[in-house]
PDB file of C-alpha atoms and ligand atoms in Angstrom:
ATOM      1  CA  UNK A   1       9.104  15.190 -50.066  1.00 90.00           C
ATOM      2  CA  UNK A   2       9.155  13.427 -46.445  1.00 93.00           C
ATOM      3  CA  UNK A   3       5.730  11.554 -46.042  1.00 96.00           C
ATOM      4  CA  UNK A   4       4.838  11.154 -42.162  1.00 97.00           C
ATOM      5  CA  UNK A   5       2.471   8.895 -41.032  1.00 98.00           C
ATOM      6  CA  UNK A   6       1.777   8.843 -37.701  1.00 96.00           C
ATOM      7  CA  UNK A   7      -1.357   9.448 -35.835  1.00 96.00           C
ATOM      8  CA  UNK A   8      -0.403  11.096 -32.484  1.00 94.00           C
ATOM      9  CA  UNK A   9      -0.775  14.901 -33.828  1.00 95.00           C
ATOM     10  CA  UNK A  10       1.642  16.361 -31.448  1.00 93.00           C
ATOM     11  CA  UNK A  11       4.471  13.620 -32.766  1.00 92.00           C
ATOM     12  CA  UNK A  12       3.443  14.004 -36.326  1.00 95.00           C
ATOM     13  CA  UNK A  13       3.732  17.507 -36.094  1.00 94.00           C
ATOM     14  CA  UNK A  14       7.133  17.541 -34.500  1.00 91.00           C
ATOM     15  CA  UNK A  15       8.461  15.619 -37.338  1.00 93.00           C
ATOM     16  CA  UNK A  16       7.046  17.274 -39.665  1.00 92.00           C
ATOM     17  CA  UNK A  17       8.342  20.654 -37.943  1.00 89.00           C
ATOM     18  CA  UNK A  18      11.856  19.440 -37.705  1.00 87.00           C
ATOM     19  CA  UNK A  19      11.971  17.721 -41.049  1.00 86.00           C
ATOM     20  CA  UNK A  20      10.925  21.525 -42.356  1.00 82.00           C
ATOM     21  CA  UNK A  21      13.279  23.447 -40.179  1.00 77.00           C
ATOM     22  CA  UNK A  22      16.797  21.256 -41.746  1.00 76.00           C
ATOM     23  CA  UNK A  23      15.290  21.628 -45.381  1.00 73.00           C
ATOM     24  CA  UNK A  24      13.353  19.112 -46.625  1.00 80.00           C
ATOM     25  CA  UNK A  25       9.548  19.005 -47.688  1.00 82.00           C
ATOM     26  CA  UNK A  26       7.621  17.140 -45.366  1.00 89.00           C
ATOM     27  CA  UNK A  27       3.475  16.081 -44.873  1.00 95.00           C
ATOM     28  CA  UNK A  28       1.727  14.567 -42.214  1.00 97.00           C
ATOM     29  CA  UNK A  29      -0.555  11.941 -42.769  1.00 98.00           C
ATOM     30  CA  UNK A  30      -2.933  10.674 -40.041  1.00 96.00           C
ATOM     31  CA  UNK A  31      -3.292   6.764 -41.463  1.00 97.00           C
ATOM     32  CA  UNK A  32      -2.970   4.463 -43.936  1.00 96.00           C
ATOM     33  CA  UNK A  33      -5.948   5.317 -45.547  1.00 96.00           C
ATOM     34  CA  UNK A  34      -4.432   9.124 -46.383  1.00 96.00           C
ATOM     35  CA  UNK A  35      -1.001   7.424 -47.186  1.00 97.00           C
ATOM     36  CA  UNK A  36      -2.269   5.952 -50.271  1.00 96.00           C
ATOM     37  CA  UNK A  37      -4.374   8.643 -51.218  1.00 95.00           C
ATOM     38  CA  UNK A  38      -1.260  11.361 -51.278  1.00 96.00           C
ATOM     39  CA  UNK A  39       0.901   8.376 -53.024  1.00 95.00           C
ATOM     40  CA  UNK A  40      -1.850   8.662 -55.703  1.00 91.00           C
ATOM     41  CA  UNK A  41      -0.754  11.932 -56.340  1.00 89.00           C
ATOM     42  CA  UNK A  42       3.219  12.228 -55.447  1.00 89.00           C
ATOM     43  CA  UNK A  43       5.670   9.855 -54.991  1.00 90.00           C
ATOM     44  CA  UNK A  44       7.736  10.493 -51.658  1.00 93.00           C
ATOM     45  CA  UNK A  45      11.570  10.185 -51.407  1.00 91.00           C
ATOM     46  CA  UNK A  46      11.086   8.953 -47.409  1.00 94.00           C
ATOM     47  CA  UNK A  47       8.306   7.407 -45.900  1.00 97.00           C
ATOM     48  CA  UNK A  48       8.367   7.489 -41.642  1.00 97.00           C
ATOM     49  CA  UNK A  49       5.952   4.915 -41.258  1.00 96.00           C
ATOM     50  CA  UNK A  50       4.508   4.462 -37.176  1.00 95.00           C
ATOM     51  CA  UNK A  51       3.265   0.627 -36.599  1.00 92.00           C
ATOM     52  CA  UNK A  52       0.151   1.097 -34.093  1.00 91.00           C
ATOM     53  CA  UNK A  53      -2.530   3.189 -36.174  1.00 94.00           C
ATOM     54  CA  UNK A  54      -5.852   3.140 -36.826  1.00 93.00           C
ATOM     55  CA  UNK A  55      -7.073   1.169 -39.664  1.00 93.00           C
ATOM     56  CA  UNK A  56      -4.194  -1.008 -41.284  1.00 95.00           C
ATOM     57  CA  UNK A  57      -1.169  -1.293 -38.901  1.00 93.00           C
ATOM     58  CA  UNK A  58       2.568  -0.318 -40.072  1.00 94.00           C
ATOM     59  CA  UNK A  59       3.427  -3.997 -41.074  1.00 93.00           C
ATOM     60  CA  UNK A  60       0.426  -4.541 -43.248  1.00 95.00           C
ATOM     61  CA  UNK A  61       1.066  -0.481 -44.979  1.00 97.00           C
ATOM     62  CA  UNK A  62       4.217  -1.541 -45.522  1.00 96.00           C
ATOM     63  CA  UNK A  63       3.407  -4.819 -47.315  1.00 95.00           C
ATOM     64  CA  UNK A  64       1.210  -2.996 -49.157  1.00 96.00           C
ATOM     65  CA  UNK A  65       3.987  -0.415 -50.235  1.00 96.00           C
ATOM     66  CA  UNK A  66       6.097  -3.182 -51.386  1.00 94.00           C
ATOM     67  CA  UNK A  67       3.745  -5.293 -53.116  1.00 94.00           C
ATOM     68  CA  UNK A  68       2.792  -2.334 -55.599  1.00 91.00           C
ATOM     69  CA  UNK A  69       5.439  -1.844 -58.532  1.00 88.00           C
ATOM     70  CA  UNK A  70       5.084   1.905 -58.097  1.00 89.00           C
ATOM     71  CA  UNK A  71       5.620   2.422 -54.003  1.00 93.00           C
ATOM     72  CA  UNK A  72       8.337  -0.893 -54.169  1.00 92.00           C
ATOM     73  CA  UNK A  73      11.494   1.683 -54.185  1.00 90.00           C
ATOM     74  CA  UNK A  74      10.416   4.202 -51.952  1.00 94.00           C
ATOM     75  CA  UNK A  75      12.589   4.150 -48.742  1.00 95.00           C
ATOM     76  CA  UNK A  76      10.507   3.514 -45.450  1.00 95.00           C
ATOM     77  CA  UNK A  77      11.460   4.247 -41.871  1.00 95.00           C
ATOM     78  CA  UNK A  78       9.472   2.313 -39.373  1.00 93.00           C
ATOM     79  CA  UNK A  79       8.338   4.616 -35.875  1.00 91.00           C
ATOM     80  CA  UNK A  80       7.632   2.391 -33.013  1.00 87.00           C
ATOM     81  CA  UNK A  81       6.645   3.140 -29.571  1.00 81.00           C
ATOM     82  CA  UNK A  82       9.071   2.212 -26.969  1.00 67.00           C
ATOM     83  CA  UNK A  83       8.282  -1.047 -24.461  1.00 64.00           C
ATOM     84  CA  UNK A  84       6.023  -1.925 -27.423  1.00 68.00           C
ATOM     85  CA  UNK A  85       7.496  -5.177 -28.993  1.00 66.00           C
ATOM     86  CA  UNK A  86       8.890  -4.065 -32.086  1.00 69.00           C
ATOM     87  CA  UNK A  87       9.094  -7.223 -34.343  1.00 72.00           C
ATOM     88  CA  UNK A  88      12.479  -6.294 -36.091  1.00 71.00           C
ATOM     89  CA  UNK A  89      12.447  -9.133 -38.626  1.00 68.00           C
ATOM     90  CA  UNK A  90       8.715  -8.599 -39.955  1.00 75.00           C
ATOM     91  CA  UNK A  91      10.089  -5.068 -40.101  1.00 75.00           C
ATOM     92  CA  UNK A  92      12.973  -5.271 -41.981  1.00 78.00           C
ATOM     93  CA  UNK A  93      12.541  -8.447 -43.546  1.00 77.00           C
ATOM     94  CA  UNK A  94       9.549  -6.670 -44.919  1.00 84.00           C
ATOM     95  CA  UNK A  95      11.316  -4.296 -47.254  1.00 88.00           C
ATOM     96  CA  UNK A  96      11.766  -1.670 -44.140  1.00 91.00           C
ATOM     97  CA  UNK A  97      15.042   0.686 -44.376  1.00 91.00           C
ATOM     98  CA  UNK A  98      15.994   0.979 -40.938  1.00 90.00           C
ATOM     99  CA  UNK A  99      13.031   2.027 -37.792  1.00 89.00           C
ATOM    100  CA  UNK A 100      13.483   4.081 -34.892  1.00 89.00           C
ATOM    101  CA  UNK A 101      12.319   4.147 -31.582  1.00 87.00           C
ATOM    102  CA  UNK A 102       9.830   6.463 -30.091  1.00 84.00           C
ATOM    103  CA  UNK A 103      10.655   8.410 -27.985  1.00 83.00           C
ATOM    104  CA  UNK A 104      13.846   9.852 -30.037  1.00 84.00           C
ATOM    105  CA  UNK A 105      16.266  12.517 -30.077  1.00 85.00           C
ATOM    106  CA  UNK A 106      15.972  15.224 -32.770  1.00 84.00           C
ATOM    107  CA  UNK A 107      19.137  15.085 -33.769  1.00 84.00           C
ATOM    108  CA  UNK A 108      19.434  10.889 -33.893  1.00 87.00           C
ATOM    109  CA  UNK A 109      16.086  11.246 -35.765  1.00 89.00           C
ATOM    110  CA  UNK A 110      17.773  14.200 -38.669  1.00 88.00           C
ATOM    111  CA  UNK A 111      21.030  11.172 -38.821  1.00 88.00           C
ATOM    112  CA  UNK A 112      18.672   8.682 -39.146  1.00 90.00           C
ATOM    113  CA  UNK A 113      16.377  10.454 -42.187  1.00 91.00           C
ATOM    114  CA  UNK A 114      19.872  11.547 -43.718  1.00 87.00           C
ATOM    115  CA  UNK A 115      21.642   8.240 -43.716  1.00 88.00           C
ATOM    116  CA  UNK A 116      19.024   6.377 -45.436  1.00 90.00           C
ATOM    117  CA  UNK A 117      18.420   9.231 -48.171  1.00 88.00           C
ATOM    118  CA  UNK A 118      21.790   9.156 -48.396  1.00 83.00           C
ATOM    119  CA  UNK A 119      22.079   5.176 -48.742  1.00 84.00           C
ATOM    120  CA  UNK A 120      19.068   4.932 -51.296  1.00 81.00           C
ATOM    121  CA  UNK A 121      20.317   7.539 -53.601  1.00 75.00           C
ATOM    122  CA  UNK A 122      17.418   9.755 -53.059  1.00 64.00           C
ATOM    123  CA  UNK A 123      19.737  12.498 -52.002  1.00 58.00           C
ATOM    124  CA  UNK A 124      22.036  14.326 -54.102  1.00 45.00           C
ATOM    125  CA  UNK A 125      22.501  14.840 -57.620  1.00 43.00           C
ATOM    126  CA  UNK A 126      19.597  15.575 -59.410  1.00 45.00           C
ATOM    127  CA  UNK A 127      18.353  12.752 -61.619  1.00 66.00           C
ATOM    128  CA  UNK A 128      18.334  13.466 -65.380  1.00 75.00           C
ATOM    129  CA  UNK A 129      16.339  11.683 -68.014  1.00 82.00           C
ATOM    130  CA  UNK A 130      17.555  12.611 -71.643  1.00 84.00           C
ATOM    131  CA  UNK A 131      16.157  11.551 -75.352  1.00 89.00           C
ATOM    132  CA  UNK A 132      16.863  12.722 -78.024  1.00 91.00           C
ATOM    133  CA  UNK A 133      15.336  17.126 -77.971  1.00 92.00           C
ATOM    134  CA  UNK A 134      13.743  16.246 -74.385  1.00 94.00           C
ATOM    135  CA  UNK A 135      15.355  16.613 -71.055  1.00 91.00           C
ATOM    136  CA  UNK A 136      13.771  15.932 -67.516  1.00 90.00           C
ATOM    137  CA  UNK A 137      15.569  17.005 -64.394  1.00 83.00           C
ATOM    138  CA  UNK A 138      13.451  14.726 -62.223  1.00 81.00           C
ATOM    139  CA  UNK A 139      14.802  16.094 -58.850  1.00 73.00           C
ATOM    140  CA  UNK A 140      13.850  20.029 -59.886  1.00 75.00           C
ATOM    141  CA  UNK A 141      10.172  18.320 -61.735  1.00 84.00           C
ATOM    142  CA  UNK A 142      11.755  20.644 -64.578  1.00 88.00           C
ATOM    143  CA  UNK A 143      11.517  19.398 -68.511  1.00 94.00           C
ATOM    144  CA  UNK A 144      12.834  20.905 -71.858  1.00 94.00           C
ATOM    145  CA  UNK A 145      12.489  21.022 -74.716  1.00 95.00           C
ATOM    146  CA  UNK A 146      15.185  21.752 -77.363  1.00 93.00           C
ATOM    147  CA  UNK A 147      16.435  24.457 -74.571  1.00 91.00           C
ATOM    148  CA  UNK A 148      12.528  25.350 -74.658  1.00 95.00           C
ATOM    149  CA  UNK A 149      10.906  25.415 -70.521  1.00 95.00           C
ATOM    150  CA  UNK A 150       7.943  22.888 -71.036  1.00 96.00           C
ATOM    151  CA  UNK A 151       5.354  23.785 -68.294  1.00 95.00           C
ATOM    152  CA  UNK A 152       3.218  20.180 -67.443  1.00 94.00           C
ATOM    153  CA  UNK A 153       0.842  19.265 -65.086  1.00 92.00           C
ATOM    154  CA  UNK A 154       2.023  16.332 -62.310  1.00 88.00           C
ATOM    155  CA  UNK A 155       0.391  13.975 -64.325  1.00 91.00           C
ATOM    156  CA  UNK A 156       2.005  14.914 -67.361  1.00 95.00           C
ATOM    157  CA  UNK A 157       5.139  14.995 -66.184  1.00 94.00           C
ATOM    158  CA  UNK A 158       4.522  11.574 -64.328  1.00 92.00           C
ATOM    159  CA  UNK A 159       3.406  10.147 -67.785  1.00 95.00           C
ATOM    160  CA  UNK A 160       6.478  11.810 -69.127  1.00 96.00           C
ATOM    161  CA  UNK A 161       8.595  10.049 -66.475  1.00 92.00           C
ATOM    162  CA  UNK A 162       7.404   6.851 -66.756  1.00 92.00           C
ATOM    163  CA  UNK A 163       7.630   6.927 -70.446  1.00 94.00           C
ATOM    164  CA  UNK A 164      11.687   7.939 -70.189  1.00 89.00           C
ATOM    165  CA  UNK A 165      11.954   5.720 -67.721  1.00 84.00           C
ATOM    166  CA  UNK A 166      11.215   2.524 -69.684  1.00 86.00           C
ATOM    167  CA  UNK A 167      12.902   4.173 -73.096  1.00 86.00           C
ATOM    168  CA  UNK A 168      12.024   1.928 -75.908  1.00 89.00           C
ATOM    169  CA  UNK A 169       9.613  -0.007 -74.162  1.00 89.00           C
ATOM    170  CA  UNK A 170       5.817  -0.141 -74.891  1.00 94.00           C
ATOM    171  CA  UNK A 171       3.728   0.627 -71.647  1.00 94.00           C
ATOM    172  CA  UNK A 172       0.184  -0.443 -72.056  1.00 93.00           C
ATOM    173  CA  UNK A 173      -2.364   1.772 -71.118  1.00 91.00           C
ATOM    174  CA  UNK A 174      -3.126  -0.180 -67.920  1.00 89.00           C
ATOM    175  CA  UNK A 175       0.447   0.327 -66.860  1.00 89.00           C
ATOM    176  CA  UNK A 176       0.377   3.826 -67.506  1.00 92.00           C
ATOM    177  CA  UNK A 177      -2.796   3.927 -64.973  1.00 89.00           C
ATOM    178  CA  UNK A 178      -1.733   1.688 -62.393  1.00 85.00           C
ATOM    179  CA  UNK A 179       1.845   3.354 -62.146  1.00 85.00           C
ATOM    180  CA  UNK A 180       0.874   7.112 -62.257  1.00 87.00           C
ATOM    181  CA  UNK A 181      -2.877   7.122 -60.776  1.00 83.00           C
ATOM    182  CA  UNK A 182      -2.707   3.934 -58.560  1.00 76.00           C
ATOM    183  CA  UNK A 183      -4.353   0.779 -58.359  1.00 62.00           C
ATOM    184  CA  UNK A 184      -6.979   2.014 -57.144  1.00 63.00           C
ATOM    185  CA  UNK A 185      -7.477   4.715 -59.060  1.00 61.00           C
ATOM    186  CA  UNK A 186     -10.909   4.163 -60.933  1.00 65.00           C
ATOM    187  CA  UNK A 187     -10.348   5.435 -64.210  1.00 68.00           C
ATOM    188  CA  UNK A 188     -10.584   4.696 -67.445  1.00 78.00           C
ATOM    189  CA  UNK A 189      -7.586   3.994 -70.340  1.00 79.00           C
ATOM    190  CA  UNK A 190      -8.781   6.986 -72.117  1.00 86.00           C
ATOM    191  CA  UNK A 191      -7.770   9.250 -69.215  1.00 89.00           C
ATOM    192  CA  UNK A 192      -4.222   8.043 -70.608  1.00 92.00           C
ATOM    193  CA  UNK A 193      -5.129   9.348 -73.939  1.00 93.00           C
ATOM    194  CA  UNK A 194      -6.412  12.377 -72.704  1.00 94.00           C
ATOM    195  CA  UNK A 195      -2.574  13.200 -70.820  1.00 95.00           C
ATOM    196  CA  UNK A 196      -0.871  11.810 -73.732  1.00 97.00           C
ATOM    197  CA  UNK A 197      -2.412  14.199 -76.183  1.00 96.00           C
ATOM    198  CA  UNK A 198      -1.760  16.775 -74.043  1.00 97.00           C
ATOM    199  CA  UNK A 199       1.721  16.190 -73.406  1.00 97.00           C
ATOM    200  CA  UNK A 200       2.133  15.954 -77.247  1.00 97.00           C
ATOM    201  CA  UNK A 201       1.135  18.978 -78.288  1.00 97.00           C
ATOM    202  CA  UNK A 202       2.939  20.848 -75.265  1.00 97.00           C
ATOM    203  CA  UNK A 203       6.495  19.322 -76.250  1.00 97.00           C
ATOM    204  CA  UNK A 204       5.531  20.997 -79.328  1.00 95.00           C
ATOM    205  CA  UNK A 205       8.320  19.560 -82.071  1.00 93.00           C
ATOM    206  CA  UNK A 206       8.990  16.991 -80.011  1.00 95.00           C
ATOM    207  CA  UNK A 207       5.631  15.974 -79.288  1.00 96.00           C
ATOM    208  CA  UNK A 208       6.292  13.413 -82.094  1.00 95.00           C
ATOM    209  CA  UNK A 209       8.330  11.346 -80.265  1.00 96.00           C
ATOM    210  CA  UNK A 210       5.418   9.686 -77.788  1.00 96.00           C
ATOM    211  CA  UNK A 211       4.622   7.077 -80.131  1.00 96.00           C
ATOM    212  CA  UNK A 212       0.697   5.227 -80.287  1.00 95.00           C
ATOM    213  CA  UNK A 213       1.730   1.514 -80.476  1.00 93.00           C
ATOM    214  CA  UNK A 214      -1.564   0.846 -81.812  1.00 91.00           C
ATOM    215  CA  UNK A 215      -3.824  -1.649 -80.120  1.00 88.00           C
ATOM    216  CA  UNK A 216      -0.790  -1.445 -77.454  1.00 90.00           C
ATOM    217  CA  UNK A 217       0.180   1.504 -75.745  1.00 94.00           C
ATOM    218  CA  UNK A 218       2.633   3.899 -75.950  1.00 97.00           C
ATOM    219  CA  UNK A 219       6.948   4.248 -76.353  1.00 96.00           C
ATOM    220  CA  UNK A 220       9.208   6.829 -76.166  1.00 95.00           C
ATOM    221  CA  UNK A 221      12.425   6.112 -78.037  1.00 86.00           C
ATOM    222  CA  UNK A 222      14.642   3.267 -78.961  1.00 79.00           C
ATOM    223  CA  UNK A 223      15.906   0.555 -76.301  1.00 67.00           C
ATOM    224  CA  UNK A 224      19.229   2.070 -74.790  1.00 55.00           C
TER     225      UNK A 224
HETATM  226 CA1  LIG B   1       0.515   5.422 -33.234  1.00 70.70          CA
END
């Protein structure tokens, strides 16, 4: 998934358009504001970030998508508007992959999205997470079971992630939150609970192996 954020509709719609046409999945989002609310609930392999929109600007987003543990590794492209000064240090010194001027060929736009998929590792293989009877593909959102298809909600499988992720480490209940619902997500630590004893019982036999580190959190597994 390609997350565009740019607030002219008829540019935001051509990306989105030609992003779609050469393959990938790809949403438009109008500001900041709707940025953070879809990163609440997917975590994008691209961001194409414009720098003059309403509310927070594209520097400030982007400092905000670096500061936060969960948004730090996602790749961002910054859009800027030609003749506008494009400040290429504040850009890239601030965590930015690479930025592109508007306006832009199609096809130097397509190298542009490929080369920095390609350079971050977000495209290719398919990442697999294994422990002991459980297997994510991470790419495909697919997990198993002993062989067995286990069907989770995103959050599960987010929790699920996370939990691989960090094999044989405890993650507090407050991590869990902040990493999978966002910072400011206004939950509560039992919402964790709630996931986690869902997850449980729908890896079945294996359910056993999402440890309660009481007082603590939770763990998956030994250290590697
Ligand atoms: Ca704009």
């Amino acid at each position: 998934m390609i997350f565009c954020v740019e607030d002219e509709r008829n540019i935001r719609e051509l990306l989105v358009y030609t992003l779609t046409t050469i393959g990938y999945e790809a949403m438009g989002l109008d500001s900041g504001k709707e940025l953070f609310r879809a990163l609440a609930n997917e975590r994008p392999e691209l961001i194409l970030l414009d720098i003059m929109l309403p509310g927070e600007d594209g520097y400030q987003i982007l400092s905000r998508l670096k500061d936060q543990e969960s948004t730090r590794e996602i790749p961002v492209i910054m859009v800027t508007a030609k003749g506008a000064e494009f400040d290429k240090v504040r850009g890239l010194d601030g965590g930015a992959d690479d930025y592109i001027t508007k306006p832009f060929g199609m096809m130097e736009f397509i190298a542009r999205v490929k080369a920095v998929l390609r350079r971050t590792g977000k495209q290719g293989e398919p990442t697999v997470l294994k422990y002991a009877s459980i297997v994510i593909s991470v790419n495909r959102r697919e997990v198993t079971e002993n062989g067995r298809k286990v069907e989770l909600t995103l959050k599960e499988f987010e929790v699920l992630r996370y939990l691989m992720e960090n094999r044989g480490i405890v993650l507090t209940r407050d991590q869990l939150l902040g990493h999978i619902w966002g910072y400011d997500f206004g939950g509560e630590t039992r919402t964790v609970d709630v996931h986690i004893r869902s997850l449980r019982q729908k890896l079945g036999e294996s359910g056993k192996l999402v440890e309660t580190v009481r007082g603590v959190g939770y763990r998956i597994g030994e250290v590697k």
